[in-house]
mmCIF file of C-alpha atoms in Angstrom:
data_model
loop_
_atom_site.group_PDB
_atom_site.id
_atom_site.type_symbol
_atom_site.label_atom_id
_atom_site.label_comp_id
_atom_site.label_asym_id
_atom_site.label_seq_id
_atom_site.Cartn_x
_atom_site.Cartn_y
_atom_site.Cartn_z
ATOM 1 C CA MET A 1 11.677 26.737 7.449
ATOM 2 C CA PRO A 2 12.548 25.844 3.817
ATOM 3 C CA LEU A 3 9.767 24.460 1.627
ATOM 4 C CA ILE A 4 9.837 22.042 -1.304
ATOM 5 C CA ASP A 5 6.036 22.008 -1.633
ATOM 6 C CA LYS A 6 2.976 23.904 -0.450
ATOM 7 C CA PRO A 7 2.939 25.338 3.092
ATOM 8 C CA LEU A 8 1.086 23.207 5.632
ATOM 9 C CA PRO A 9 -2.182 25.264 5.652
ATOM 10 C CA GLU A 10 -2.463 24.726 1.893
ATOM 11 C CA LEU A 11 -1.565 21.059 2.172
ATOM 12 C CA LEU A 12 -4.506 20.592 4.524
ATOM 13 C CA THR A 13 -6.957 21.754 1.843
ATOM 14 C CA TYR A 14 -5.310 20.341 -1.302
ATOM 15 C CA ARG A 15 -7.569 17.841 -3.124
ATOM 16 C CA GLY A 16 -5.291 16.465 -5.804
ATOM 17 C CA ARG A 17 -4.500 17.012 -9.459
ATOM 18 C CA ASN A 18 -4.568 13.624 -11.191
ATOM 19 C CA PRO A 19 -7.757 12.896 -13.197
ATOM 20 C CA ARG A 20 -10.267 10.332 -11.935
ATOM 21 C CA PRO A 21 -11.558 8.014 -14.681
ATOM 22 C CA ALA A 22 -15.295 8.305 -15.315
ATOM 23 C CA ASP A 23 -15.809 4.567 -14.728
ATOM 24 C CA PHE A 24 -13.593 4.419 -11.625
ATOM 25 C CA ASP A 25 -16.256 2.962 -9.309
ATOM 26 C CA ALA A 26 -17.279 0.326 -11.869
ATOM 27 C CA TYR A 27 -13.610 -0.554 -12.389
ATOM 28 C CA TRP A 28 -13.091 -1.353 -8.723
ATOM 29 C CA ALA A 29 -16.464 -3.058 -8.378
ATOM 30 C CA THR A 30 -15.397 -5.444 -11.159
ATOM 31 C CA ALA A 31 -12.015 -5.928 -9.500
ATOM 32 C CA LEU A 32 -13.612 -6.852 -6.178
ATOM 33 C CA GLN A 33 -15.961 -9.259 -7.937
ATOM 34 C CA GLU A 34 -12.935 -10.996 -9.479
ATOM 35 C CA LEU A 35 -11.309 -11.184 -6.062
ATOM 36 C CA ALA A 36 -14.462 -12.611 -4.492
ATOM 37 C CA ALA A 37 -14.428 -15.369 -7.119
ATOM 38 C CA THR A 38 -10.769 -16.203 -6.352
ATOM 39 C CA ASP A 39 -10.338 -19.021 -3.845
ATOM 40 C CA PRO A 40 -7.395 -17.910 -1.643
ATOM 41 C CA GLN A 41 -6.412 -21.509 -0.796
ATOM 42 C CA PRO A 42 -4.294 -20.411 2.188
ATOM 43 C CA GLU A 43 -1.469 -22.659 3.304
ATOM 44 C CA LEU A 44 0.481 -22.243 6.542
ATOM 45 C CA ARG A 45 3.881 -23.917 6.732
ATOM 46 C CA PRO A 46 5.835 -23.756 10.005
ATOM 47 C CA HIS A 47 8.994 -21.760 9.440
ATOM 48 C CA ALA A 48 11.936 -23.890 10.491
ATOM 49 C CA GLY A 49 14.641 -21.253 10.252
ATOM 50 C CA LEU A 50 13.900 -19.468 13.514
ATOM 51 C CA GLN A 51 12.937 -20.895 16.917
ATOM 52 C CA SER A 52 11.222 -18.989 19.702
ATOM 53 C CA GLN A 53 9.774 -19.839 23.109
ATOM 54 C CA GLY A 54 6.834 -17.477 22.765
ATOM 55 C CA VAL A 55 6.217 -16.866 19.048
ATOM 56 C CA GLU A 56 5.107 -19.181 16.253
ATOM 57 C CA CYS A 57 6.391 -18.345 12.764
ATOM 58 C CA PHE A 58 4.773 -19.507 9.528
ATOM 59 C CA ASP A 59 5.330 -19.136 5.806
ATOM 60 C CA LEU A 60 1.875 -18.209 4.535
ATOM 61 C CA TRP A 61 0.900 -18.739 0.898
ATOM 62 C CA PHE A 62 -2.409 -17.747 -0.684
ATOM 63 C CA THR A 63 -3.804 -17.213 -4.164
ATOM 64 C CA GLY A 64 -4.422 -13.754 -5.586
ATOM 65 C CA VAL A 65 -6.201 -12.699 -8.764
ATOM 66 C CA GLY A 66 -4.784 -14.234 -11.899
ATOM 67 C CA GLY A 67 -3.790 -17.355 -9.986
ATOM 68 C CA ALA A 68 -0.569 -15.924 -8.509
ATOM 69 C CA ARG A 69 0.589 -17.490 -5.270
ATOM 70 C CA ILE A 70 1.371 -14.712 -2.810
ATOM 71 C CA TYR A 71 3.737 -15.055 0.141
ATOM 72 C CA ALA A 72 3.572 -13.496 3.587
ATOM 73 C CA LYS A 73 5.302 -14.032 6.895
ATOM 74 C CA TYR A 74 2.788 -14.835 9.621
ATOM 75 C CA LEU A 75 3.572 -14.675 13.329
ATOM 76 C CA ARG A 76 1.323 -15.340 16.302
ATOM 77 C CA PRO A 77 1.721 -15.825 20.051
ATOM 78 C CA LYS A 78 2.159 -19.480 20.975
ATOM 79 C CA SER A 79 -0.754 -18.987 23.339
ATOM 80 C CA ALA A 80 -3.043 -18.055 20.421
ATOM 81 C CA THR A 81 -4.256 -21.608 19.884
ATOM 82 C CA ASN A 82 -4.799 -22.648 23.497
ATOM 83 C CA GLY A 83 -8.374 -21.365 23.681
ATOM 84 C CA ALA A 84 -7.460 -18.086 25.393
ATOM 85 C CA GLY A 85 -9.614 -16.029 23.033
ATOM 86 C CA LYS A 86 -9.177 -14.153 19.788
ATOM 87 C CA HIS A 87 -6.323 -11.740 19.128
ATOM 88 C CA PRO A 88 -6.019 -8.452 17.245
ATOM 89 C CA ALA A 89 -3.956 -8.574 14.060
ATOM 90 C CA VAL A 90 -1.715 -6.155 12.203
ATOM 91 C CA LEU A 91 -0.707 -6.290 8.537
ATOM 92 C CA GLN A 92 2.560 -4.773 7.312
ATOM 93 C CA PHE A 93 3.280 -3.731 3.718
ATOM 94 C CA HIS A 94 6.800 -2.991 2.467
ATOM 95 C CA GLY A 95 8.375 -0.222 0.377
ATOM 96 C CA TYR A 96 8.662 -0.223 -3.411
ATOM 97 C CA THR A 97 10.817 -3.047 -4.849
ATOM 98 C CA GLY A 98 11.434 -4.436 -1.345
ATOM 99 C CA HIS A 99 10.193 -7.450 0.601
ATOM 100 C CA SER A 100 8.718 -8.419 3.945
ATOM 101 C CA GLY A 101 12.050 -8.304 5.783
ATOM 102 C CA ASP A 102 13.447 -10.391 8.619
ATOM 103 C CA TRP A 103 11.432 -12.274 11.194
ATOM 104 C CA LEU A 104 13.012 -11.068 14.413
ATOM 105 C CA ASP A 105 12.160 -7.377 14.004
ATOM 106 C CA LYS A 106 8.472 -8.352 14.091
ATOM 107 C CA PHE A 107 8.586 -10.250 17.387
ATOM 108 C CA GLY A 108 7.431 -7.299 19.480
ATOM 109 C CA TRP A 109 3.940 -7.592 18.037
ATOM 110 C CA PRO A 110 3.142 -11.228 18.934
ATOM 111 C CA ALA A 111 4.902 -10.675 22.262
ATOM 112 C CA GLU A 112 2.217 -8.070 22.936
ATOM 113 C CA GLY A 113 -0.567 -10.443 21.875
ATOM 114 C CA PHE A 114 -0.958 -9.509 18.215
ATOM 115 C CA CYS A 115 -1.071 -11.807 15.231
ATOM 116 C CA TYR A 116 1.062 -10.266 12.517
ATOM 117 C CA ALA A 117 1.427 -10.689 8.753
ATOM 118 C CA ALA A 118 3.929 -9.078 6.371
ATOM 119 C CA MET A 119 3.285 -9.579 2.652
ATOM 120 C CA ASP A 120 5.707 -9.730 -0.268
ATOM 121 C CA CYS A 121 4.314 -7.747 -3.213
ATOM 122 C CA ARG A 122 4.123 -9.811 -6.386
ATOM 123 C CA GLY A 123 6.994 -9.282 -8.788
ATOM 124 C CA GLN A 124 9.121 -7.258 -6.377
ATOM 125 C CA GLY A 125 11.939 -8.249 -4.028
ATOM 126 C CA GLY A 126 10.296 -11.118 -2.180
ATOM 127 C CA ARG A 127 8.876 -14.565 -2.840
ATOM 128 C CA SER A 128 5.420 -13.819 -4.305
ATOM 129 C CA GLU A 129 4.670 -14.912 -7.859
ATOM 130 C CA ASP A 130 3.909 -12.486 -10.678
ATOM 131 C CA SER A 131 1.496 -14.108 -13.108
ATOM 132 C CA GLY A 132 0.573 -10.954 -15.027
ATOM 133 C CA ARG A 133 0.755 -10.766 -18.826
ATOM 134 C CA VAL A 134 0.496 -7.306 -20.342
ATOM 135 C CA GLN A 135 1.009 -5.549 -23.633
ATOM 136 C CA GLY A 136 3.499 -2.722 -23.735
ATOM 137 C CA THR A 137 6.643 -1.877 -21.825
ATOM 138 C CA THR A 138 7.437 -3.036 -18.308
ATOM 139 C CA LEU A 139 10.670 -1.032 -18.116
ATOM 140 C CA ARG A 140 11.815 0.021 -14.644
ATOM 141 C CA GLY A 141 8.704 -0.558 -12.611
ATOM 142 C CA HIS A 142 5.129 -1.421 -11.791
ATOM 143 C CA ILE A 143 3.470 1.985 -12.141
ATOM 144 C CA ILE A 144 3.710 1.792 -15.918
ATOM 145 C CA ARG A 145 3.209 -1.984 -16.185
ATOM 146 C CA GLY A 146 0.020 -2.399 -18.199
ATOM 147 C CA LEU A 147 -0.223 1.306 -19.011
ATOM 148 C CA ASP A 148 -0.148 0.614 -22.766
ATOM 149 C CA ASP A 149 -2.344 -2.469 -22.532
ATOM 150 C CA PRO A 150 -5.830 -1.831 -23.990
ATOM 151 C CA ASP A 151 -7.353 -3.463 -20.902
ATOM 152 C CA PRO A 152 -6.876 -1.246 -17.808
ATOM 153 C CA HIS A 153 -7.657 -4.247 -15.614
ATOM 154 C CA ARG A 154 -4.129 -5.465 -16.335
ATOM 155 C CA LEU A 155 -2.437 -2.598 -14.521
ATOM 156 C CA ALA A 156 0.059 -4.214 -12.162
ATOM 157 C CA PHE A 157 -0.904 -2.199 -9.116
ATOM 158 C CA ARG A 158 -4.541 -3.232 -9.506
ATOM 159 C CA GLN A 159 -3.448 -6.787 -8.793
ATOM 160 C CA ILE A 160 -1.151 -5.775 -5.923
ATOM 161 C CA TYR A 161 -3.936 -3.695 -4.358
ATOM 162 C CA LEU A 162 -6.239 -6.706 -4.514
ATOM 163 C CA ASP A 163 -3.538 -8.885 -2.922
ATOM 164 C CA THR A 164 -3.643 -6.682 0.181
ATOM 165 C CA VAL A 165 -7.376 -7.291 0.473
ATOM 166 C CA GLN A 166 -6.945 -11.027 -0.016
ATOM 167 C CA LEU A 167 -4.308 -11.065 2.716
ATOM 168 C CA ALA A 168 -6.633 -9.190 5.071
ATOM 169 C CA ARG A 169 -9.465 -11.615 4.407
ATOM 170 C CA VAL A 170 -7.230 -14.650 4.900
ATOM 171 C CA ILE A 171 -5.927 -13.325 8.223
ATOM 172 C CA MET A 172 -9.444 -12.377 9.337
ATOM 173 C CA SER A 173 -10.565 -15.960 8.642
ATOM 174 C CA PHE A 174 -8.071 -17.505 11.072
ATOM 175 C CA ALA A 175 -9.669 -18.900 14.224
ATOM 176 C CA GLU A 176 -7.223 -17.064 16.506
ATOM 177 C CA VAL A 177 -7.882 -13.621 14.934
ATOM 178 C CA ASP A 178 -10.592 -11.168 15.908
ATOM 179 C CA ALA A 179 -11.740 -9.939 12.477
ATOM 180 C CA ASP A 180 -13.091 -6.753 14.034
ATOM 181 C CA ARG A 181 -9.658 -5.750 15.373
ATOM 182 C CA VAL A 182 -7.332 -5.689 12.366
ATOM 183 C CA GLY A 183 -5.056 -2.813 11.385
ATOM 184 C CA CYS A 184 -2.317 -2.205 8.840
ATOM 185 C CA PHE A 185 0.644 0.051 8.265
ATOM 186 C CA GLY A 186 3.620 0.549 6.000
ATOM 187 C CA VAL A 187 6.165 3.023 4.701
ATOM 188 C CA SER A 188 6.101 4.639 1.225
ATOM 189 C CA GLN A 189 4.603 1.960 -1.050
ATOM 190 C CA GLY A 190 3.580 0.243 2.183
ATOM 191 C CA GLY A 191 1.771 3.396 3.252
ATOM 192 C CA ALA A 192 -0.112 3.442 -0.038
ATOM 193 C CA LEU A 193 -1.041 -0.217 0.331
ATOM 194 C CA SER A 194 -2.324 0.477 3.843
ATOM 195 C CA LEU A 195 -4.640 3.108 2.395
ATOM 196 C CA VAL A 196 -5.983 0.898 -0.383
ATOM 197 C CA CYS A 197 -6.336 -2.155 1.863
ATOM 198 C CA ALA A 198 -8.560 -0.176 4.209
ATOM 199 C CA ALA A 199 -10.433 1.385 1.278
ATOM 200 C CA LEU A 200 -11.244 -1.977 -0.313
ATOM 201 C CA GLU A 201 -11.726 -4.017 2.895
ATOM 202 C CA PRO A 202 -13.989 -1.906 5.116
ATOM 203 C CA ARG A 203 -13.468 -4.104 8.189
ATOM 204 C CA ILE A 204 -9.930 -2.754 8.630
ATOM 205 C CA ARG A 205 -10.146 -0.742 11.829
ATOM 206 C CA ARG A 206 -6.910 1.284 12.055
ATOM 207 C CA ILE A 207 -4.197 2.292 9.583
ATOM 208 C CA ALA A 208 -0.911 4.143 10.007
ATOM 209 C CA PRO A 209 0.491 5.057 6.556
ATOM 210 C CA VAL A 210 3.943 6.646 6.472
ATOM 211 C CA TYR A 211 4.555 9.121 3.594
ATOM 212 C CA PRO A 212 2.418 7.082 1.171
ATOM 213 C CA PHE A 213 3.565 6.518 -2.409
ATOM 214 C CA LEU A 214 1.249 6.098 -5.458
ATOM 215 C CA CYS A 215 -0.787 9.254 -4.888
ATOM 216 C CA ASP A 216 -1.529 12.109 -7.323
ATOM 217 C CA TYR A 217 0.836 11.074 -10.134
ATOM 218 C CA GLN A 218 0.274 14.193 -12.219
ATOM 219 C CA ARG A 219 1.198 16.449 -9.313
ATOM 220 C CA VAL A 220 4.474 14.533 -8.844
ATOM 221 C CA TRP A 221 5.246 14.809 -12.555
ATOM 222 C CA GLU A 222 4.453 18.548 -12.713
ATOM 223 C CA MET A 223 6.754 19.167 -9.722
ATOM 224 C CA ASP A 224 9.591 17.582 -11.755
ATOM 225 C CA LEU A 225 9.860 14.802 -9.180
ATOM 226 C CA ALA A 226 9.365 11.933 -11.638
ATOM 227 C CA ARG A 227 12.679 10.463 -10.597
ATOM 228 C CA ASP A 228 13.846 8.055 -7.910
ATOM 229 C CA ALA A 229 10.717 5.981 -7.111
ATOM 230 C CA TYR A 230 8.717 7.719 -9.855
ATOM 231 C CA GLU A 231 11.487 7.563 -12.468
ATOM 232 C CA GLU A 232 9.519 5.167 -14.648
ATOM 233 C CA LEU A 233 6.999 7.938 -15.433
ATOM 234 C CA ARG A 234 9.734 10.095 -16.930
ATOM 235 C CA LEU A 235 11.175 7.164 -18.879
ATOM 236 C CA PHE A 236 7.737 6.245 -20.175
ATOM 237 C CA PHE A 237 7.120 9.739 -21.558
ATOM 238 C CA ARG A 238 10.599 9.978 -23.051
ATOM 239 C CA SER A 239 10.252 6.609 -24.770
ATOM 240 C CA PHE A 240 6.574 6.432 -25.711
ATOM 241 C CA ASP A 241 5.204 9.974 -25.711
ATOM 242 C CA PRO A 242 8.201 12.274 -26.243
ATOM 243 C CA ARG A 243 6.020 15.203 -27.373
ATOM 244 C CA HIS A 244 3.491 14.738 -24.559
ATOM 245 C CA GLU A 245 0.577 14.269 -26.928
ATOM 246 C CA ARG A 246 -1.014 11.623 -24.667
ATOM 247 C CA VAL A 247 -0.739 13.368 -21.305
ATOM 248 C CA ALA A 248 -4.478 13.392 -20.572
ATOM 249 C CA GLU A 249 -4.874 9.759 -21.638
ATOM 250 C CA ILE A 250 -1.904 8.536 -19.607
ATOM 251 C CA PHE A 251 -2.725 10.299 -16.358
ATOM 252 C CA THR A 252 -6.399 9.391 -16.616
ATOM 253 C CA LYS A 253 -5.456 5.726 -16.932
ATOM 254 C CA LEU A 254 -3.098 6.067 -13.972
ATOM 255 C CA GLY A 255 -6.105 7.434 -12.106
ATOM 256 C CA TYR A 256 -7.413 3.875 -11.722
ATOM 257 C CA ILE A 257 -4.467 3.122 -9.407
ATOM 258 C CA ASP A 258 -4.186 6.552 -7.748
ATOM 259 C CA CYS A 259 -4.744 6.069 -4.021
ATOM 260 C CA GLN A 260 -6.401 9.451 -3.591
ATOM 261 C CA HIS A 261 -9.436 8.268 -5.559
ATOM 262 C CA LEU A 262 -9.971 5.343 -3.169
ATOM 263 C CA THR A 263 -9.468 6.985 0.210
ATOM 264 C CA ASP A 264 -12.988 8.391 0.548
ATOM 265 C CA ARG A 265 -14.033 4.747 1.092
ATOM 266 C CA ILE A 266 -11.865 4.345 4.202
ATOM 267 C CA ARG A 267 -13.721 3.690 7.450
ATOM 268 C CA ALA A 268 -10.618 2.953 9.507
ATOM 269 C CA GLU A 269 -9.199 5.431 11.971
ATOM 270 C CA THR A 270 -6.128 6.864 10.240
ATOM 271 C CA LEU A 271 -2.829 8.189 11.548
ATOM 272 C CA LEU A 272 -0.714 9.666 8.735
ATOM 273 C CA PHE A 273 3.004 10.277 9.186
ATOM 274 C CA THR A 274 4.403 12.826 6.748
ATOM 275 C CA SER A 275 7.705 14.621 6.274
ATOM 276 C CA LEU A 276 7.605 18.078 4.719
ATOM 277 C CA MET A 277 11.002 17.810 2.989
ATOM 278 C CA ASP A 278 10.083 14.620 1.149
ATOM 279 C CA SER A 279 11.222 15.014 -2.463
ATOM 280 C CA ILE A 280 10.321 11.424 -3.422
ATOM 281 C CA CYS A 281 6.677 11.336 -2.317
ATOM 282 C CA PRO A 282 5.943 15.068 -2.041
ATOM 283 C CA PRO A 283 3.681 16.121 0.830
ATOM 284 C CA SER A 284 0.976 17.489 -1.458
ATOM 285 C CA SER A 285 0.565 14.088 -3.105
ATOM 286 C CA GLN A 286 0.134 12.516 0.333
ATOM 287 C CA PHE A 287 -2.382 15.092 1.493
ATOM 288 C CA ALA A 288 -4.354 14.663 -1.738
ATOM 289 C CA ALA A 289 -5.185 11.201 -0.386
ATOM 290 C CA TYR A 290 -5.437 12.156 3.293
ATOM 291 C CA ASN A 291 -7.823 15.053 2.727
ATOM 292 C CA ARG A 292 -10.391 12.779 1.086
ATOM 293 C CA ILE A 293 -10.635 10.501 4.134
ATOM 294 C CA THR A 294 -13.880 11.185 6.002
ATOM 295 C CA ALA A 295 -13.258 8.709 8.847
ATOM 296 C CA LYS A 296 -11.585 9.739 12.101
ATOM 297 C CA LYS A 297 -8.038 10.808 11.277
ATOM 298 C CA ASN A 298 -4.958 12.673 12.430
ATOM 299 C CA TYR A 299 -1.505 13.420 11.071
ATOM 300 C CA VAL A 300 2.014 13.678 12.480
ATOM 301 C CA VAL A 301 4.357 16.131 10.732
ATOM 302 C CA TYR A 302 8.164 15.995 10.611
ATOM 303 C CA PRO A 303 9.092 19.433 9.202
ATOM 304 C CA ASP A 304 12.822 18.846 8.633
ATOM 305 C CA PHE A 305 12.734 15.256 7.403
ATOM 306 C CA GLY A 306 12.583 13.735 3.947
ATOM 307 C CA HIS A 307 11.929 10.205 2.707
ATOM 308 C CA GLU A 308 13.825 8.573 5.568
ATOM 309 C CA PRO A 309 13.296 6.943 8.969
ATOM 310 C CA LEU A 310 11.203 9.188 11.229
ATOM 311 C CA PRO A 311 12.176 9.274 14.934
ATOM 312 C CA GLY A 312 9.486 7.786 17.159
ATOM 313 C CA GLN A 313 7.254 6.711 14.261
ATOM 314 C CA ILE A 314 7.488 2.966 14.935
ATOM 315 C CA ASP A 315 6.777 3.377 18.657
ATOM 316 C CA ARG A 316 3.836 5.680 17.970
ATOM 317 C CA THR A 317 2.431 3.254 15.405
ATOM 318 C CA PHE A 318 2.685 0.449 17.962
ATOM 319 C CA ASN A 319 0.816 2.470 20.580
ATOM 320 C CA PHE A 320 -1.811 3.452 18.009
ATOM 321 C CA MET A 321 -2.431 -0.196 17.074
ATOM 322 C CA ARG A 322 -2.776 -1.162 20.733
ATOM 323 C CA GLY A 323 -6.122 0.615 20.546
ATOM 324 C CA LEU A 324 -7.525 -2.036 18.217
#
């Protein structure tokens, strides 16, 4: 079989390359304190654009850090409010630059008794607000947004990571939701957000990340894969550090938003889907995060696939979440 990365036995022991900032734990403790002081002010508005006999659809708005109003689609069984008991819930996070998608492709979940929420990441392709103000370039993406700001708390993905936690807490607060039976999943950026949501909200019970993005930035860069989704890293160096005199500084700062440094906090049972020919989110970067998870975990490998739909992945994720 051809390889673009390490062979699988080495992937299963790889622990990552990107530096971890010395004050990493304090950084995220401060971030969670800010989130705790942020009133989510959730608002559910019935969605009028789609009618169903068995599913209720809502536009959900809540407040994230910095005062941004964040949007998510929220679906629940119509029976959820008739006193029949609490329901498990699943959160979905979308790929980089995308949005929460259409309503109808989510109907299978409430039909099976789940409440379901799909969030739009702030400043990307959906409806969520982006209230961030940063110094430095914002060219071509969110990885480098805030990278040249003196305050690392202004990194864009810090705020997006915290939005996933706020969403989880809002959904867990709903009367129809069993807060002890909540899971999340997503593809690429969505896989990364599933990891960080579970890392920062320990009540998340199950996660199913699919070839997660935002892991082990320095490894991606050294493999010459800073293109496609990671293109902004290459552009940043070419524009602002053309002689690579700030490499240690830049990758250390990116360490604050490197998923691998958060995953040892995960308590949720984890099912990772990975494709060994992925040249966008290379397998070693994914396993850098996976190998630090100490909770119950397993992985599903697609040897001949890249960063593309994986046959059977959606069905297997559904069956996995039925165990909530």
